[in-house]
PDB file of C-alpha atoms in Angstrom:
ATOM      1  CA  UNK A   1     -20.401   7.243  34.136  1.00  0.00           C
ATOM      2  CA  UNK A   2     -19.920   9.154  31.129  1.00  0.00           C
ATOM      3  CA  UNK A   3     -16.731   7.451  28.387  1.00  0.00           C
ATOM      4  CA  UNK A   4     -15.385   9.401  25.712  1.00  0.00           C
ATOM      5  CA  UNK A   5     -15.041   6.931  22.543  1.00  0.00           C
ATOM      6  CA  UNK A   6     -15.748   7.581  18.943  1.00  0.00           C
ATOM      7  CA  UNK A   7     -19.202   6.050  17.527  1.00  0.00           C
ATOM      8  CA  UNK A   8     -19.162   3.457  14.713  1.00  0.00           C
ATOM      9  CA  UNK A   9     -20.858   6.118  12.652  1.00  0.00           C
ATOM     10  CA  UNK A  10     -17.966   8.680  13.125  1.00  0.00           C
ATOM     11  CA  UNK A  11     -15.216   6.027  12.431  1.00  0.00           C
ATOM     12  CA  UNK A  12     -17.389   5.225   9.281  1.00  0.00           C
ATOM     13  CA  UNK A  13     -17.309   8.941   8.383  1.00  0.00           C
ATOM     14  CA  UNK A  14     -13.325   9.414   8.724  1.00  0.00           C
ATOM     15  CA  UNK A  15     -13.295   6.023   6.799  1.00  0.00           C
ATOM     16  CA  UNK A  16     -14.702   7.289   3.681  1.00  0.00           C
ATOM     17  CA  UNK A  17     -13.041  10.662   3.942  1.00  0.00           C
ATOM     18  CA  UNK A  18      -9.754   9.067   3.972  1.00  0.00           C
ATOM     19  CA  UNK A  19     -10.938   6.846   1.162  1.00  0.00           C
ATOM     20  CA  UNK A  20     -11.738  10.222  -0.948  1.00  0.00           C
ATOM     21  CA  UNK A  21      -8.734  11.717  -0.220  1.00  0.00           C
ATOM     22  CA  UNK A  22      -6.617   8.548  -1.420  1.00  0.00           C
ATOM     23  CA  UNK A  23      -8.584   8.618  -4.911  1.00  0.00           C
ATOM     24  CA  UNK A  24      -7.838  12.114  -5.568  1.00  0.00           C
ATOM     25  CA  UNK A  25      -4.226  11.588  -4.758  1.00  0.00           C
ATOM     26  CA  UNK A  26      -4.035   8.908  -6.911  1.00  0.00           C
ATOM     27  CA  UNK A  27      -4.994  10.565  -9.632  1.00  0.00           C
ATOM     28  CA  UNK A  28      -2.555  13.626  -9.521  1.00  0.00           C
ATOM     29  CA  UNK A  29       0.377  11.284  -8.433  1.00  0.00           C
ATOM     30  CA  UNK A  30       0.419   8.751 -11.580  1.00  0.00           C
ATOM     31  CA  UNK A  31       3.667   8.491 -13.389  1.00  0.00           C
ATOM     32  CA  UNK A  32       5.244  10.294 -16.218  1.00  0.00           C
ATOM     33  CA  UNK A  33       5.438   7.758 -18.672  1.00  0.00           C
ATOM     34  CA  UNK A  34       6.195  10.410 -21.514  1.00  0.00           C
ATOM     35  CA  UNK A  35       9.453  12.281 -19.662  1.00  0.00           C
ATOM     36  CA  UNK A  36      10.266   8.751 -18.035  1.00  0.00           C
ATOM     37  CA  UNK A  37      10.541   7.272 -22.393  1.00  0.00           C
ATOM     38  CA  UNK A  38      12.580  10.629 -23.244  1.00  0.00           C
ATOM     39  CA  UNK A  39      15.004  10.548 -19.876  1.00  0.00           C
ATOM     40  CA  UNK A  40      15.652   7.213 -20.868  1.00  0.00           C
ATOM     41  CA  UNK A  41      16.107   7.620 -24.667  1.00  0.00           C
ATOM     42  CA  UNK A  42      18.337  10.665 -24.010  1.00  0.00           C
ATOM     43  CA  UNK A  43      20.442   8.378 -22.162  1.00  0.00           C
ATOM     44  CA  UNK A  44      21.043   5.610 -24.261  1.00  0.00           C
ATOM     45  CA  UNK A  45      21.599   8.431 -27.517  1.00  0.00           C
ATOM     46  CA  UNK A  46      24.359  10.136 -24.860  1.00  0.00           C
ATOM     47  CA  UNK A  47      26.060   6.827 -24.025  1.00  0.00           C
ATOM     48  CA  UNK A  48      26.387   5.684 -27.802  1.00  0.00           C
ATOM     49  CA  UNK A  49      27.754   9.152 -28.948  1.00  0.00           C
ATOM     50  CA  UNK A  50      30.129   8.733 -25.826  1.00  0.00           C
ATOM     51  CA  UNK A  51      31.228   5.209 -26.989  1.00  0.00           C
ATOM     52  CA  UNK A  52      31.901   7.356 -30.619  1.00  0.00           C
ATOM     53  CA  UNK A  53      33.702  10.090 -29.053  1.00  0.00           C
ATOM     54  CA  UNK A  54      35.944   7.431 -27.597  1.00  0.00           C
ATOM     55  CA  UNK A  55      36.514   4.200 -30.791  1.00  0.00           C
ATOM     56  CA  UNK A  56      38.364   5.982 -33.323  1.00  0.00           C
ATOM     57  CA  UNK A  57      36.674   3.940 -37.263  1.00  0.00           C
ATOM     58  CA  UNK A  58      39.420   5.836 -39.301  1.00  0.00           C
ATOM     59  CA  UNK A  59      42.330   3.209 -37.834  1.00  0.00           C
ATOM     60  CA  UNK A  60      43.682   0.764 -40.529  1.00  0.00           C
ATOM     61  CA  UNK A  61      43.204  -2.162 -38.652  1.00  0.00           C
ATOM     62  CA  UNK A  62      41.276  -5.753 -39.078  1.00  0.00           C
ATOM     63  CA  UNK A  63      39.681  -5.255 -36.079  1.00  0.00           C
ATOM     64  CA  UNK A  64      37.704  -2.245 -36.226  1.00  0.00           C
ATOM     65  CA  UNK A  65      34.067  -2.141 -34.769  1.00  0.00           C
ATOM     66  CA  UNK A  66      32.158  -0.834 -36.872  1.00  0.00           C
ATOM     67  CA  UNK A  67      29.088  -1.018 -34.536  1.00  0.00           C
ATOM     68  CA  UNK A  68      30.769   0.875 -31.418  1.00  0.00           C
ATOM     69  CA  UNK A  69      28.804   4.098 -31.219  1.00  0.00           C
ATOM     70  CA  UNK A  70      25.793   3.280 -33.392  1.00  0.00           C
ATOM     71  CA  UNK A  71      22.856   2.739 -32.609  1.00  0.00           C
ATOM     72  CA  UNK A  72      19.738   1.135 -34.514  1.00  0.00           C
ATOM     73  CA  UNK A  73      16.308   3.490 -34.162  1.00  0.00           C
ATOM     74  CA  UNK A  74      15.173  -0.706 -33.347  1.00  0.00           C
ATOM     75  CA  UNK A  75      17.569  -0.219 -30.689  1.00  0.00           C
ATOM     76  CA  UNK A  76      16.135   2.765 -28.642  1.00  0.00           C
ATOM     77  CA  UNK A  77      14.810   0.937 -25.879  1.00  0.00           C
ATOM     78  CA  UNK A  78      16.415  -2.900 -25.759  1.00  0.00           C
ATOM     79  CA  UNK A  79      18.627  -3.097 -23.273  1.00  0.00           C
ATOM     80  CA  UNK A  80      22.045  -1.761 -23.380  1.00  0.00           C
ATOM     81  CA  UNK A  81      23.224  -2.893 -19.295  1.00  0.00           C
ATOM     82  CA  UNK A  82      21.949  -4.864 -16.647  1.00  0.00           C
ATOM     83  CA  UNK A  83      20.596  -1.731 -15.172  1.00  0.00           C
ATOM     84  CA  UNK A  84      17.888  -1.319 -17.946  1.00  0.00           C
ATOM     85  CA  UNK A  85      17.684  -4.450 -19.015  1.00  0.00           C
ATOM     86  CA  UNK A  86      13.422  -4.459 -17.366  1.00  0.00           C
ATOM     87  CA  UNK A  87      13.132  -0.876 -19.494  1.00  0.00           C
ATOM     88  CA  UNK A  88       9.300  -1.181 -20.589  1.00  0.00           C
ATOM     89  CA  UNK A  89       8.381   2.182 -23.070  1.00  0.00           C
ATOM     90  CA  UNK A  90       5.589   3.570 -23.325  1.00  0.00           C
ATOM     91  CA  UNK A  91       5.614   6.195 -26.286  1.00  0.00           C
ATOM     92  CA  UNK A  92       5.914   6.108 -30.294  1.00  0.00           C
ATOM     93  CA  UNK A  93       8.918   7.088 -31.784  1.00  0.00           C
ATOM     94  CA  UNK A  94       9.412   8.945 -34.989  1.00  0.00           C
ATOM     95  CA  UNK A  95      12.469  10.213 -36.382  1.00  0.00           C
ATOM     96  CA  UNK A  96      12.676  13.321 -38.867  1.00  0.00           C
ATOM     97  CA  UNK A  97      14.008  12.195 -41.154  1.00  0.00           C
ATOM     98  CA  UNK A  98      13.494   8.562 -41.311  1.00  0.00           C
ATOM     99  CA  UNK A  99      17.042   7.068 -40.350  1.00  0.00           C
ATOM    100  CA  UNK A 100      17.108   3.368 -39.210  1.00  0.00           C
ATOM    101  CA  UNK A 101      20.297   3.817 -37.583  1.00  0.00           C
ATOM    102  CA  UNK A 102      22.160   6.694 -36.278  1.00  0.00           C
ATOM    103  CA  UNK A 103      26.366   6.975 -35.578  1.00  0.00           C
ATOM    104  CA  UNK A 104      28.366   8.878 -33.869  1.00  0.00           C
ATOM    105  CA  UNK A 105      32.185   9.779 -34.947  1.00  0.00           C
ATOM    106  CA  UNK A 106      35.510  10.355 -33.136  1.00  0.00           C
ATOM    107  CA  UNK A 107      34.031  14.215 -33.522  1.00  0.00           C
ATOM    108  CA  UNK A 108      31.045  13.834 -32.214  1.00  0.00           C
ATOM    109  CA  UNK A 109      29.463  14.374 -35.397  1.00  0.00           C
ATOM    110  CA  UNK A 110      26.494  12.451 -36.016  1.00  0.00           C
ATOM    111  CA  UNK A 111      25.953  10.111 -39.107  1.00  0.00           C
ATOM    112  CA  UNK A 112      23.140   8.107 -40.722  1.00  0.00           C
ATOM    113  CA  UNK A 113      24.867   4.557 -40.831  1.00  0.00           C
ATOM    114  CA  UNK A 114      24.396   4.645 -44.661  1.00  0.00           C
ATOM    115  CA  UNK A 115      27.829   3.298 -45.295  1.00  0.00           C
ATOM    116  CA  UNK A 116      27.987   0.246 -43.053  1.00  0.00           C
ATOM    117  CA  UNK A 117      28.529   2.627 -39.916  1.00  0.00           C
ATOM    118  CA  UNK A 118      32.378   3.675 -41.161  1.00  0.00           C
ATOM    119  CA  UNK A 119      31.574   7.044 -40.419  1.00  0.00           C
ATOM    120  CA  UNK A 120      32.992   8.429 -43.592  1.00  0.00           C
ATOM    121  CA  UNK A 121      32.158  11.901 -45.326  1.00  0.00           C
ATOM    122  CA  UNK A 122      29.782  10.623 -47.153  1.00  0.00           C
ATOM    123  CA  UNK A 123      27.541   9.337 -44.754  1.00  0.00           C
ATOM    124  CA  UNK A 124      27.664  12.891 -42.728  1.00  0.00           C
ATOM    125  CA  UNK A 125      24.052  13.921 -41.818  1.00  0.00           C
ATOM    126  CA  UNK A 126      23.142  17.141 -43.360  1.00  0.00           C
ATOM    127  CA  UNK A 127      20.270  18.110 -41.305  1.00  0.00           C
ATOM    128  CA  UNK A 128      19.179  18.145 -37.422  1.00  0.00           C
ATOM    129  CA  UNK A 129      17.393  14.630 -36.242  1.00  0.00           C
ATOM    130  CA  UNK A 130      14.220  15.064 -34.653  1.00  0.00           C
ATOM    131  CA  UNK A 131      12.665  12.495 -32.524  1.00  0.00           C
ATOM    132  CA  UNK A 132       9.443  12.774 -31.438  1.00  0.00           C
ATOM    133  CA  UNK A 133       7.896  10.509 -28.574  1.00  0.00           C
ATOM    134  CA  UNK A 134       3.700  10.641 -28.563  1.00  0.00           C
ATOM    135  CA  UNK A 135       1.810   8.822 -25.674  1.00  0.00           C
ATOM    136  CA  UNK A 136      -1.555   9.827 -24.375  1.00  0.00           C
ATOM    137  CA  UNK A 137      -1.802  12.994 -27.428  1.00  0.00           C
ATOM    138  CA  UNK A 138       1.117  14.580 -25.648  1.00  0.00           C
ATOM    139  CA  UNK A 139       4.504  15.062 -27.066  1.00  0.00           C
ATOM    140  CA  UNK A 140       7.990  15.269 -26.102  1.00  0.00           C
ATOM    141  CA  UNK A 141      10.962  15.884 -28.946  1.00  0.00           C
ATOM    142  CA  UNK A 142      15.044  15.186 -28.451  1.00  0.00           C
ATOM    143  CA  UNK A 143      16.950  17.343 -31.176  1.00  0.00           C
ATOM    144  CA  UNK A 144      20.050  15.642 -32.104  1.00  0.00           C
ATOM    145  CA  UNK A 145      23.114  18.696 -34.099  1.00  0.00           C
ATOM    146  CA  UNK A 146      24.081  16.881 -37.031  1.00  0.00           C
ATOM    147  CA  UNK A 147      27.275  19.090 -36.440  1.00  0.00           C
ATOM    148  CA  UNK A 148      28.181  18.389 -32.845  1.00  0.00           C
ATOM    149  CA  UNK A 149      26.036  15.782 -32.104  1.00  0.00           C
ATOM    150  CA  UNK A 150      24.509  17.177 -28.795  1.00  0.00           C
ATOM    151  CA  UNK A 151      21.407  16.646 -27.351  1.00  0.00           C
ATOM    152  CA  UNK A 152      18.483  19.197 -27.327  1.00  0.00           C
TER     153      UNK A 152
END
């Protein structure tokens, strides 16, 4: 009586097959640290200059925020909900130019916090912000108007 059943040395074979195939896909399936930092980053700069476009500074009032719709470049990545509160980044982050803390007016025009973030005329940026994020030798930039404030 012949059986038909698979010997241990062909269920050893398929083993290590399978075992080859997981490494490879392991290795072309690890995550994008690099776009993940810049999705995230993008984010936080578009819900700051949304928080601008919506506290007007220029009220005469007592009670003006001055921090609603700034944010410090020590900032980038804390935690700004509950959602991201378990953010963990990855890249560097350089600005061009240097700016330790970046606002955004009633116009959407983006300032460089230099005068206690009152977003007065003064404190107008006069060139684009670039930020660069570098992990692994690989870049990624975000290129912020200093007219309209949008995103690039």
């Amino acid at each position: 009586m012949k059986t038909k059943a698979f010997t241990l040395i062909e269920l050893i074979y398929v083993i290590v097959i399978i075992g080859i195939l997981v490494g490879t896909g392991f290795y072309y399936f690890k995550p994008h640290y690099l776009q993940n930092d810049r999705n995230f980053l993008e984010l936080q700069l578009n819900t700051v200059r949304y928080e601008g476009l919506n506290y007007d500074k220029r009220s005469p009032s007592a009670d003006v925020n001055y921090s609603i719709g700034c944010i410090a470049k020590s900032d980038f990545f804390t935690s700004r909900s509950t959602v991201d509160k378990h953010y963990k980044k990855h890249a560097t982050v350089t600005l061009t130019p240097d700016e330790s803390i970046l606002c955004f007016d009633t116009l959407g025009q983006l300032h460089t916090g230099s005068d206690a973030n009152q977003t007065e005329k003064d404190s107008l940026s006069s060139s684009d912000i670039v930020i660069t994020l570098d992990y692994n030798h690989e870049e990624k930039n975000i290129t912020i108007d200093h007219i309209s404030g949008d995103l690039r």
